[in-house]
PDB file of C-alpha atoms in Angstrom:
ATOM      1  CA  MET A   7      48.220  -5.268   7.740  1.00 88.00           C
ATOM      2  CA  ASN A   8      45.660  -8.041   8.825  1.00 93.00           C
ATOM      3  CA  LEU A   9      42.347  -7.181  10.417  1.00 96.00           C
ATOM      4  CA  TYR A  10      40.838  -9.863  12.457  1.00 98.00           C
ATOM      5  CA  LEU A  11      37.165  -9.080  12.994  1.00 96.00           C
ATOM      6  CA  ASP A  12      33.947 -10.440  14.559  1.00 97.00           C
ATOM      7  CA  ILE A  13      30.627  -9.289  15.046  1.00 97.00           C
ATOM      8  CA  GLU A  14      27.487  -9.794  17.174  1.00 97.00           C
ATOM      9  CA  SER A  15      24.008  -9.371  15.817  1.00 96.00           C
ATOM     10  CA  ILE A  16      20.563  -9.135  17.074  1.00 96.00           C
ATOM     11  CA  PRO A  17      16.968  -8.686  15.530  1.00 95.00           C
ATOM     12  CA  SER A  18      15.504  -5.248  14.561  1.00 92.00           C
ATOM     13  CA  GLN A  19      14.993  -2.744  17.345  1.00 93.00           C
ATOM     14  CA  HIS A  20      12.549  -0.813  15.361  1.00 90.00           C
ATOM     15  CA  HIS A  21       9.516  -0.178  17.937  1.00 90.00           C
ATOM     16  CA  ASP A  22       7.234  -2.090  15.610  1.00 92.00           C
ATOM     17  CA  ALA A  23       9.598  -4.879  14.344  1.00 91.00           C
ATOM     18  CA  LEU A  24       7.923  -7.860  16.145  1.00 94.00           C
ATOM     19  CA  ALA A  25       4.331  -6.536  15.015  1.00 94.00           C
ATOM     20  CA  GLN A  26       5.562  -6.368  11.436  1.00 93.00           C
ATOM     21  CA  VAL A  27       6.885  -9.874  11.637  1.00 93.00           C
ATOM     22  CA  ARG A  28       3.620 -11.250  13.324  1.00 93.00           C
ATOM     23  CA  ALA A  29       1.716  -9.778  10.180  1.00 94.00           C
ATOM     24  CA  THR A  30       3.625 -11.958   7.844  1.00 93.00           C
ATOM     25  CA  ILE A  31       3.522 -15.300   9.659  1.00 93.00           C
ATOM     26  CA  LYS A  32       0.883 -18.202   8.584  1.00 94.00           C
ATOM     27  CA  PRO A  33      -0.047 -21.339  10.084  1.00 93.00           C
ATOM     28  CA  PRO A  34       1.611 -24.550   8.588  1.00 93.00           C
ATOM     29  CA  ALA A  35       0.244 -25.581   5.470  1.00 93.00           C
ATOM     30  CA  THR A  36      -0.466 -29.062   6.967  1.00 95.00           C
ATOM     31  CA  LEU A  37      -3.294 -27.508   9.033  1.00 94.00           C
ATOM     32  CA  LYS A  38      -6.471 -27.881   6.873  1.00 92.00           C
ATOM     33  CA  LYS A  39      -9.391 -27.894   9.373  1.00 94.00           C
ATOM     34  CA  PRO A  40     -10.624 -24.251  10.474  1.00 93.00           C
ATOM     35  CA  GLU A  41     -10.676 -25.267  13.976  1.00 94.00           C
ATOM     36  CA  SER A  42      -6.996 -26.550  13.770  1.00 94.00           C
ATOM     37  CA  ILE A  43      -5.978 -23.422  12.214  1.00 94.00           C
ATOM     38  CA  ALA A  44      -7.867 -21.427  14.925  1.00 95.00           C
ATOM     39  CA  ALA A  45      -6.155 -23.167  17.696  1.00 96.00           C
ATOM     40  CA  TRP A  46      -2.694 -22.537  15.940  1.00 94.00           C
ATOM     41  CA  TRP A  47      -3.387 -18.825  15.985  1.00 95.00           C
ATOM     42  CA  ALA A  48      -4.376 -18.797  19.566  1.00 96.00           C
ATOM     43  CA  SER A  49      -1.598 -20.986  20.884  1.00 96.00           C
ATOM     44  CA  GLU A  50       1.302 -20.952  18.589  1.00 95.00           C
ATOM     45  CA  ALA A  51       1.343 -17.612  16.623  1.00 95.00           C
ATOM     46  CA  ASP A  52       3.063 -15.585  19.305  1.00 94.00           C
ATOM     47  CA  GLY A  53       5.852 -18.016  19.562  1.00 95.00           C
ATOM     48  CA  ALA A  54       6.193 -18.332  15.769  1.00 95.00           C
ATOM     49  CA  ALA A  55       6.419 -14.669  15.484  1.00 95.00           C
ATOM     50  CA  GLN A  56       9.045 -14.275  18.356  1.00 94.00           C
ATOM     51  CA  ASP A  57      11.135 -16.959  16.455  1.00 94.00           C
ATOM     52  CA  ALA A  58      10.898 -15.479  12.991  1.00 93.00           C
ATOM     53  CA  TRP A  59      11.694 -12.103  14.654  1.00 93.00           C
ATOM     54  CA  ARG A  60      14.855 -13.351  16.273  1.00 93.00           C
ATOM     55  CA  LYS A  61      16.090 -14.966  13.238  1.00 92.00           C
ATOM     56  CA  GLN A  62      16.472 -11.339  12.023  1.00 91.00           C
ATOM     57  CA  SER A  63      19.782 -11.261  13.765  1.00 91.00           C
ATOM     58  CA  LEU A  64      21.091 -13.439  10.735  1.00 87.00           C
ATOM     59  CA  ASP A  65      19.913 -10.873   8.282  1.00 84.00           C
ATOM     60  CA  GLY A  66      22.176  -7.697   7.566  1.00 72.00           C
ATOM     61  CA  GLY A  67      20.521  -6.746   4.564  1.00 70.00           C
ATOM     62  CA  THR A  68      17.015  -5.656   5.836  1.00 76.00           C
ATOM     63  CA  ALA A  69      16.424  -6.231   9.427  1.00 84.00           C
ATOM     64  CA  GLY A  70      19.191  -7.611  11.607  1.00 93.00           C
ATOM     65  CA  GLU A  71      21.429  -5.154  13.444  1.00 96.00           C
ATOM     66  CA  ILE A  72      24.904  -5.066  15.000  1.00 97.00           C
ATOM     67  CA  VAL A  73      25.089  -4.856  18.612  1.00 97.00           C
ATOM     68  CA  SER A  74      28.883  -5.419  19.009  1.00 98.00           C
ATOM     69  CA  VAL A  75      32.277  -5.206  16.925  1.00 98.00           C
ATOM     70  CA  ALA A  76      35.593  -6.604  17.892  1.00 98.00           C
ATOM     71  CA  VAL A  77      38.760  -6.158  15.728  1.00 98.00           C
ATOM     72  CA  THR A  78      42.510  -6.828  16.331  1.00 97.00           C
ATOM     73  CA  ASP A  79      45.439  -6.505  14.147  1.00 93.00           C
ATOM     74  CA  GLY A  80      47.058  -9.729  16.060  1.00 86.00           C
ATOM     75  CA  ASP A  81      50.155  -7.629  17.187  1.00 86.00           C
ATOM     76  CA  GLY A  82      48.928  -5.439  20.034  1.00 91.00           C
ATOM     77  CA  ARG A  83      46.277  -3.531  18.655  1.00 95.00           C
ATOM     78  CA  GLU A  84      42.606  -4.403  19.455  1.00 97.00           C
ATOM     79  CA  TRP A  85      39.277  -2.609  19.922  1.00 98.00           C
ATOM     80  CA  VAL A  86      35.754  -3.722  21.033  1.00 98.00           C
ATOM     81  CA  ARG A  87      32.453  -2.165  22.024  1.00 98.00           C
ATOM     82  CA  CYS A  88      29.111  -3.449  22.601  1.00 98.00           C
ATOM     83  CA  ARG A  89      26.339  -0.782  22.467  1.00 97.00           C
ATOM     84  CA  ALA A  90      23.773  -0.464  25.297  1.00 94.00           C
ATOM     85  CA  VAL A  91      20.081  -0.841  24.620  1.00 92.00           C
ATOM     86  CA  GLY A  92      18.802   2.506  22.879  1.00 91.00           C
ATOM     87  CA  GLU A  93      22.376   3.176  21.744  1.00 94.00           C
ATOM     88  CA  SER A  94      22.912   3.926  18.220  1.00 95.00           C
ATOM     89  CA  GLU A  95      23.847   1.316  15.636  1.00 96.00           C
ATOM     90  CA  ALA A  96      25.031   4.128  13.379  1.00 97.00           C
ATOM     91  CA  ALA A  97      27.338   5.479  16.031  1.00 97.00           C
ATOM     92  CA  LEU A  98      29.074   2.220  16.992  1.00 98.00           C
ATOM     93  CA  LEU A  99      29.913   1.619  13.305  1.00 98.00           C
ATOM     94  CA  GLN A 100      31.190   5.210  12.743  1.00 98.00           C
ATOM     95  CA  GLU A 101      33.495   4.503  15.897  1.00 98.00           C
ATOM     96  CA  PHE A 102      34.602   1.237  14.355  1.00 98.00           C
ATOM     97  CA  ILE A 103      35.571   2.918  11.223  1.00 97.00           C
ATOM     98  CA  ASP A 104      37.402   5.618  12.860  1.00 97.00           C
ATOM     99  CA  VAL A 105      39.411   3.319  15.117  1.00 96.00           C
ATOM    100  CA  VAL A 106      40.639   1.098  12.112  1.00 95.00           C
ATOM    101  CA  ASP A 107      41.163   4.351   9.788  1.00 94.00           C
ATOM    102  CA  GLY A 108      43.350   5.595  12.542  1.00 93.00           C
ATOM    103  CA  TRP A 109      45.295   2.241  12.642  1.00 92.00           C
ATOM    104  CA  THR A 110      45.649   2.458   8.823  1.00 87.00           C
ATOM    105  CA  ARG A 111      47.030   5.848   9.078  1.00 84.00           C
ATOM    106  CA  ASP A 112      49.491   4.824  11.897  1.00 74.00           C
ATOM    107  CA  GLU A 113      50.907   2.110   9.643  1.00 71.00           C
ATOM    108  CA  CYS A 114      51.078   4.256   6.604  1.00 67.00           C
ATOM    109  CA  HIS A 115      52.999   6.623   8.446  1.00 58.00           C
ATOM    110  CA  LYS A 116      55.251   4.097   9.906  1.00 66.00           C
ATOM    111  CA  LEU A 117      55.987   2.307   6.572  1.00 60.00           C
ATOM    112  CA  ALA A 118      56.375   5.697   4.818  1.00 58.00           C
ATOM    113  CA  THR A 119      59.217   6.768   7.222  1.00 63.00           C
ATOM    114  CA  SER A 120      60.978   3.506   6.754  1.00 62.00           C
ATOM    115  CA  ALA A 121      60.802   3.594   3.145  1.00 54.00           C
ATOM    116  CA  SER A 122      61.146   5.651   0.058  1.00 51.00           C
ATOM    117  CA  ALA A 123      58.344   7.735  -1.147  1.00 44.00           C
ATOM    118  CA  SER A 124      57.940   5.601  -4.333  1.00 44.00           C
ATOM    119  CA  SER A 125      57.039   2.625  -1.932  1.00 48.00           C
ATOM    120  CA  ALA A 126      54.519   4.421   0.080  1.00 46.00           C
ATOM    121  CA  PHE A 127      51.916   2.176   1.713  1.00 43.00           C
ATOM    122  CA  PRO A 128      48.607   2.338   0.416  1.00 48.00           C
ATOM    123  CA  LEU A 129      45.886   3.256   2.950  1.00 46.00           C
ATOM    124  CA  ASP A 130      43.555   0.440   1.709  1.00 51.00           C
ATOM    125  CA  ASP A 131      46.338  -2.103   1.697  1.00 62.00           C
ATOM    126  CA  HIS A 132      44.572  -4.511   4.270  1.00 78.00           C
ATOM    127  CA  ARG A 133      43.419  -8.049   4.457  1.00 89.00           C
ATOM    128  CA  ILE A 134      40.176  -8.784   6.458  1.00 95.00           C
ATOM    129  CA  VAL A 135      40.106 -11.957   8.334  1.00 97.00           C
ATOM    130  CA  ALA A 136      37.017 -13.554   9.787  1.00 97.00           C
ATOM    131  CA  HIS A 137      35.644 -17.080  10.627  1.00 97.00           C
ATOM    132  CA  ASN A 138      32.487 -17.483   8.187  1.00 95.00           C
ATOM    133  CA  ALA A 139      33.502 -14.080   6.562  1.00 95.00           C
ATOM    134  CA  ALA A 140      30.788 -14.613   4.244  1.00 93.00           C
ATOM    135  CA  PHE A 141      28.490 -13.458   7.075  1.00 94.00           C
ATOM    136  CA  ASP A 142      30.303 -10.908   9.034  1.00 95.00           C
ATOM    137  CA  VAL A 143      31.919  -8.818   6.275  1.00 95.00           C
ATOM    138  CA  PRO A 144      28.864  -8.235   4.162  1.00 95.00           C
ATOM    139  CA  PHE A 145      26.601  -7.715   7.228  1.00 95.00           C
ATOM    140  CA  LEU A 146      29.044  -4.934   8.286  1.00 96.00           C
ATOM    141  CA  TRP A 147      29.138  -3.487   4.893  1.00 96.00           C
ATOM    142  CA  ARG A 148      25.139  -3.511   4.415  1.00 95.00           C
ATOM    143  CA  ARG A 149      24.574  -2.052   7.934  1.00 95.00           C
ATOM    144  CA  MET A 150      27.000   0.849   7.146  1.00 96.00           C
ATOM    145  CA  ALA A 151      25.058   1.448   3.824  1.00 95.00           C
ATOM    146  CA  VAL A 152      21.812   1.450   5.565  1.00 94.00           C
ATOM    147  CA  HIS A 153      22.823   4.043   7.745  1.00 95.00           C
ATOM    148  CA  GLY A 154      24.498   6.038   5.085  1.00 96.00           C
ATOM    149  CA  LEU A 155      27.878   5.927   6.551  1.00 97.00           C
ATOM    150  CA  ARG A 156      30.960   6.269   4.329  1.00 96.00           C
ATOM    151  CA  ILE A 157      32.233   2.723   3.774  1.00 96.00           C
ATOM    152  CA  PRO A 158      35.889   2.598   3.894  1.00 94.00           C
ATOM    153  CA  ARG A 159      38.069   1.151   1.352  1.00 91.00           C
ATOM    154  CA  TRP A 160      39.518  -1.364   3.518  1.00 92.00           C
ATOM    155  CA  LEU A 161      36.339  -3.124   3.937  1.00 94.00           C
ATOM    156  CA  PRO A 162      35.330  -5.231   0.707  1.00 93.00           C
ATOM    157  CA  PRO A 163      31.867  -5.209  -0.872  1.00 91.00           C
ATOM    158  CA  PRO A 164      29.768  -8.203  -0.976  1.00 90.00           C
ATOM    159  CA  SER A 165      30.483  -8.315  -4.795  1.00 87.00           C
ATOM    160  CA  ALA A 166      34.254  -8.066  -4.302  1.00 84.00           C
ATOM    161  CA  ARG A 167      36.180 -10.144  -6.885  1.00 80.00           C
ATOM    162  CA  PRO A 168      37.964 -13.446  -5.840  1.00 72.00           C
ATOM    163  CA  GLY A 169      41.176 -12.503  -4.466  1.00 74.00           C
ATOM    164  CA  ARG A 170      39.952  -8.995  -3.597  1.00 81.00           C
ATOM    165  CA  GLY A 171      37.363 -10.237  -0.730  1.00 88.00           C
ATOM    166  CA  PRO A 172      37.916 -11.162   2.996  1.00 93.00           C
ATOM    167  CA  VAL A 173      39.875 -14.420   3.911  1.00 94.00           C
ATOM    168  CA  CYS A 174      37.583 -16.992   5.809  1.00 96.00           C
ATOM    169  CA  THR A 175      39.337 -19.286   8.326  1.00 96.00           C
ATOM    170  CA  MET A 176      36.224 -21.648   7.906  1.00 97.00           C
ATOM    171  CA  LEU A 177      36.728 -21.739   4.178  1.00 94.00           C
ATOM    172  CA  LEU A 178      40.485 -22.480   4.623  1.00 94.00           C
ATOM    173  CA  TRP A 179      39.796 -25.429   6.862  1.00 96.00           C
ATOM    174  CA  ALA A 180      36.645 -26.863   5.591  1.00 95.00           C
ATOM    175  CA  GLY A 181      36.866 -25.972   1.930  1.00 94.00           C
ATOM    176  CA  TYR A 182      34.204 -24.638  -0.122  1.00 90.00           C
ATOM    177  CA  GLY A 183      30.720 -25.568   0.744  1.00 91.00           C
ATOM    178  CA  GLY A 184      32.121 -27.011   4.177  1.00 95.00           C
ATOM    179  CA  ARG A 185      31.584 -25.774   7.676  1.00 96.00           C
ATOM    180  CA  ILE A 186      33.366 -25.868  10.990  1.00 97.00           C
ATOM    181  CA  SER A 187      32.660 -23.728  14.220  1.00 95.00           C
ATOM    182  CA  LEU A 188      35.398 -21.467  15.467  1.00 96.00           C
ATOM    183  CA  ASP A 189      34.962 -23.371  18.649  1.00 95.00           C
ATOM    184  CA  SER A 190      35.507 -26.792  17.020  1.00 96.00           C
ATOM    185  CA  LEU A 191      38.500 -25.462  14.891  1.00 97.00           C
ATOM    186  CA  CYS A 192      40.207 -23.924  17.891  1.00 96.00           C
ATOM    187  CA  ARG A 193      39.898 -27.210  19.772  1.00 95.00           C
ATOM    188  CA  ALA A 194      41.015 -29.352  16.711  1.00 96.00           C
ATOM    189  CA  LEU A 195      44.234 -27.057  16.605  1.00 96.00           C
ATOM    190  CA  GLY A 196      44.766 -27.067  20.379  1.00 95.00           C
ATOM    191  CA  LEU A 197      43.999 -23.563  20.836  1.00 96.00           C
ATOM    192  CA  PRO A 198      41.810 -21.795  23.570  1.00 92.00           C
ATOM    193  CA  SER A 199      38.398 -21.639  22.723  1.00 91.00           C
ATOM    194  CA  PRO A 200      36.207 -18.270  22.836  1.00 90.00           C
ATOM    195  CA  LYS A 201      33.187 -20.333  23.817  1.00 85.00           C
ATOM    196  CA  GLU A 202      34.696 -21.555  27.205  1.00 81.00           C
ATOM    197  CA  GLY A 203      33.314 -18.777  29.087  1.00 74.00           C
ATOM    198  CA  GLY A 204      29.901 -19.969  28.403  1.00 79.00           C
ATOM    199  CA  MET A 205      28.653 -17.310  25.869  1.00 84.00           C
ATOM    200  CA  ASP A 206      27.775 -18.000  22.321  1.00 85.00           C
ATOM    201  CA  GLY A 207      25.886 -16.272  19.455  1.00 86.00           C
ATOM    202  CA  ALA A 208      22.361 -17.585  20.571  1.00 88.00           C
ATOM    203  CA  LYS A 209      22.632 -16.162  23.822  1.00 91.00           C
ATOM    204  CA  VAL A 210      23.975 -12.648  22.685  1.00 95.00           C
ATOM    205  CA  PHE A 211      20.375 -11.257  22.309  1.00 95.00           C
ATOM    206  CA  ASP A 212      19.136 -12.280  25.751  1.00 95.00           C
ATOM    207  CA  ALA A 213      22.239 -11.315  27.597  1.00 95.00           C
ATOM    208  CA  TRP A 214      22.142  -7.637  25.699  1.00 96.00           C
ATOM    209  CA  GLN A 215      18.467  -7.267  27.018  1.00 94.00           C
ATOM    210  CA  ALA A 216      19.812  -8.258  30.415  1.00 95.00           C
ATOM    211  CA  GLY A 217      22.353  -5.356  30.318  1.00 95.00           C
ATOM    212  CA  GLN A 218      25.371  -7.700  30.064  1.00 95.00           C
ATOM    213  CA  HIS A 219      27.198  -5.557  27.782  1.00 96.00           C
ATOM    214  CA  ASP A 220      30.830  -6.133  29.114  1.00 96.00           C
ATOM    215  CA  ASP A 221      30.148  -9.982  28.700  1.00 95.00           C
ATOM    216  CA  ILE A 222      29.016  -9.719  25.370  1.00 96.00           C
ATOM    217  CA  ALA A 223      32.188  -7.365  24.411  1.00 97.00           C
ATOM    218  CA  ALA A 224      34.572  -9.721  26.315  1.00 96.00           C
ATOM    219  CA  TYR A 225      33.077 -12.774  24.199  1.00 96.00           C
ATOM    220  CA  ASN A 226      33.272 -10.690  20.949  1.00 97.00           C
ATOM    221  CA  LEU A 227      36.850  -9.802  21.531  1.00 97.00           C
ATOM    222  CA  ALA A 228      37.705 -13.435  22.157  1.00 96.00           C
ATOM    223  CA  ASP A 229      36.419 -14.510  18.812  1.00 97.00           C
ATOM    224  CA  ALA A 230      38.347 -11.875  17.073  1.00 97.00           C
ATOM    225  CA  GLN A 231      41.489 -13.024  18.886  1.00 97.00           C
ATOM    226  CA  ALA A 232      40.674 -16.516  18.028  1.00 97.00           C
ATOM    227  CA  VAL A 233      40.460 -15.928  14.526  1.00 97.00           C
ATOM    228  CA  ALA A 234      43.949 -14.252  14.611  1.00 97.00           C
ATOM    229  CA  ALA A 235      45.420 -17.304  16.500  1.00 97.00           C
ATOM    230  CA  VAL A 236      43.760 -19.702  13.926  1.00 97.00           C
ATOM    231  CA  TRP A 237      45.312 -17.657  11.067  1.00 96.00           C
ATOM    232  CA  HIS A 238      48.657 -17.671  12.591  1.00 95.00           C
ATOM    233  CA  ARG A 239      48.741 -21.382  13.335  1.00 96.00           C
ATOM    234  CA  LEU A 240      47.771 -22.051   9.660  1.00 94.00           C
ATOM    235  CA  GLN A 241      50.245 -19.667   8.552  1.00 90.00           C
ATOM    236  CA  THR A 242      52.896 -21.436  10.691  1.00 89.00           C
ATOM    237  CA  VAL A 243      52.331 -24.572   8.890  1.00 87.00           C
ATOM    238  CA  GLY A 244      52.187 -23.192   5.482  1.00 80.00           C
ATOM    239  CA  ALA A 245      48.684 -23.670   4.880  1.00 71.00           C
ATOM    240  CA  VAL A 246      48.226 -19.910   3.982  1.00 71.00           C
TER     241      VAL A 246
END
């Protein structure tokens, strides 16, 4: 069973996260005069701290958090949830684990009843598919580890050997070291783009703070659905 997934992330919501970031910033090295440095601290430091804090949304190892998760099997089952401000990231991740574990049990039971006991379907026989999978999948794995959650067998670790890790639709199309956005890839293949609604990853944090949880969830799920559509198109033409 394939699991097509996508996450949306935000900077740390720890109460003093911004203050911690501000304590680490420094004026540009090009500034040498004391008055220039003082002027930078007075006029630029707060903005620099904000920018550095927001960039934590790209760091799933130590600072960034997951705000929404979407997954589909491409065959009718799909799930998405965006947590509200103040809701637990750990609870969101545990719900995601429970949902997919339920799918695996259903799949195992369905295949076991149609096959001999000797060919029973292994519970962890899944393939994770994501766009820029090197971001989404390790981010999920690390955030589960941060919260002390049981990491499911179907979610490969960042250290997974080649052939055991997730499948990346970006890598399939652009090659090693290449990049293409999911929006551009969908348009190239003549598929609906998940970005047509006006939302994108750069807008998620502000939308979340504004309480637009349903909009984020809809966008998140559209990304997962687009990954499934891209995979099926590439499979149809024999690319995978």
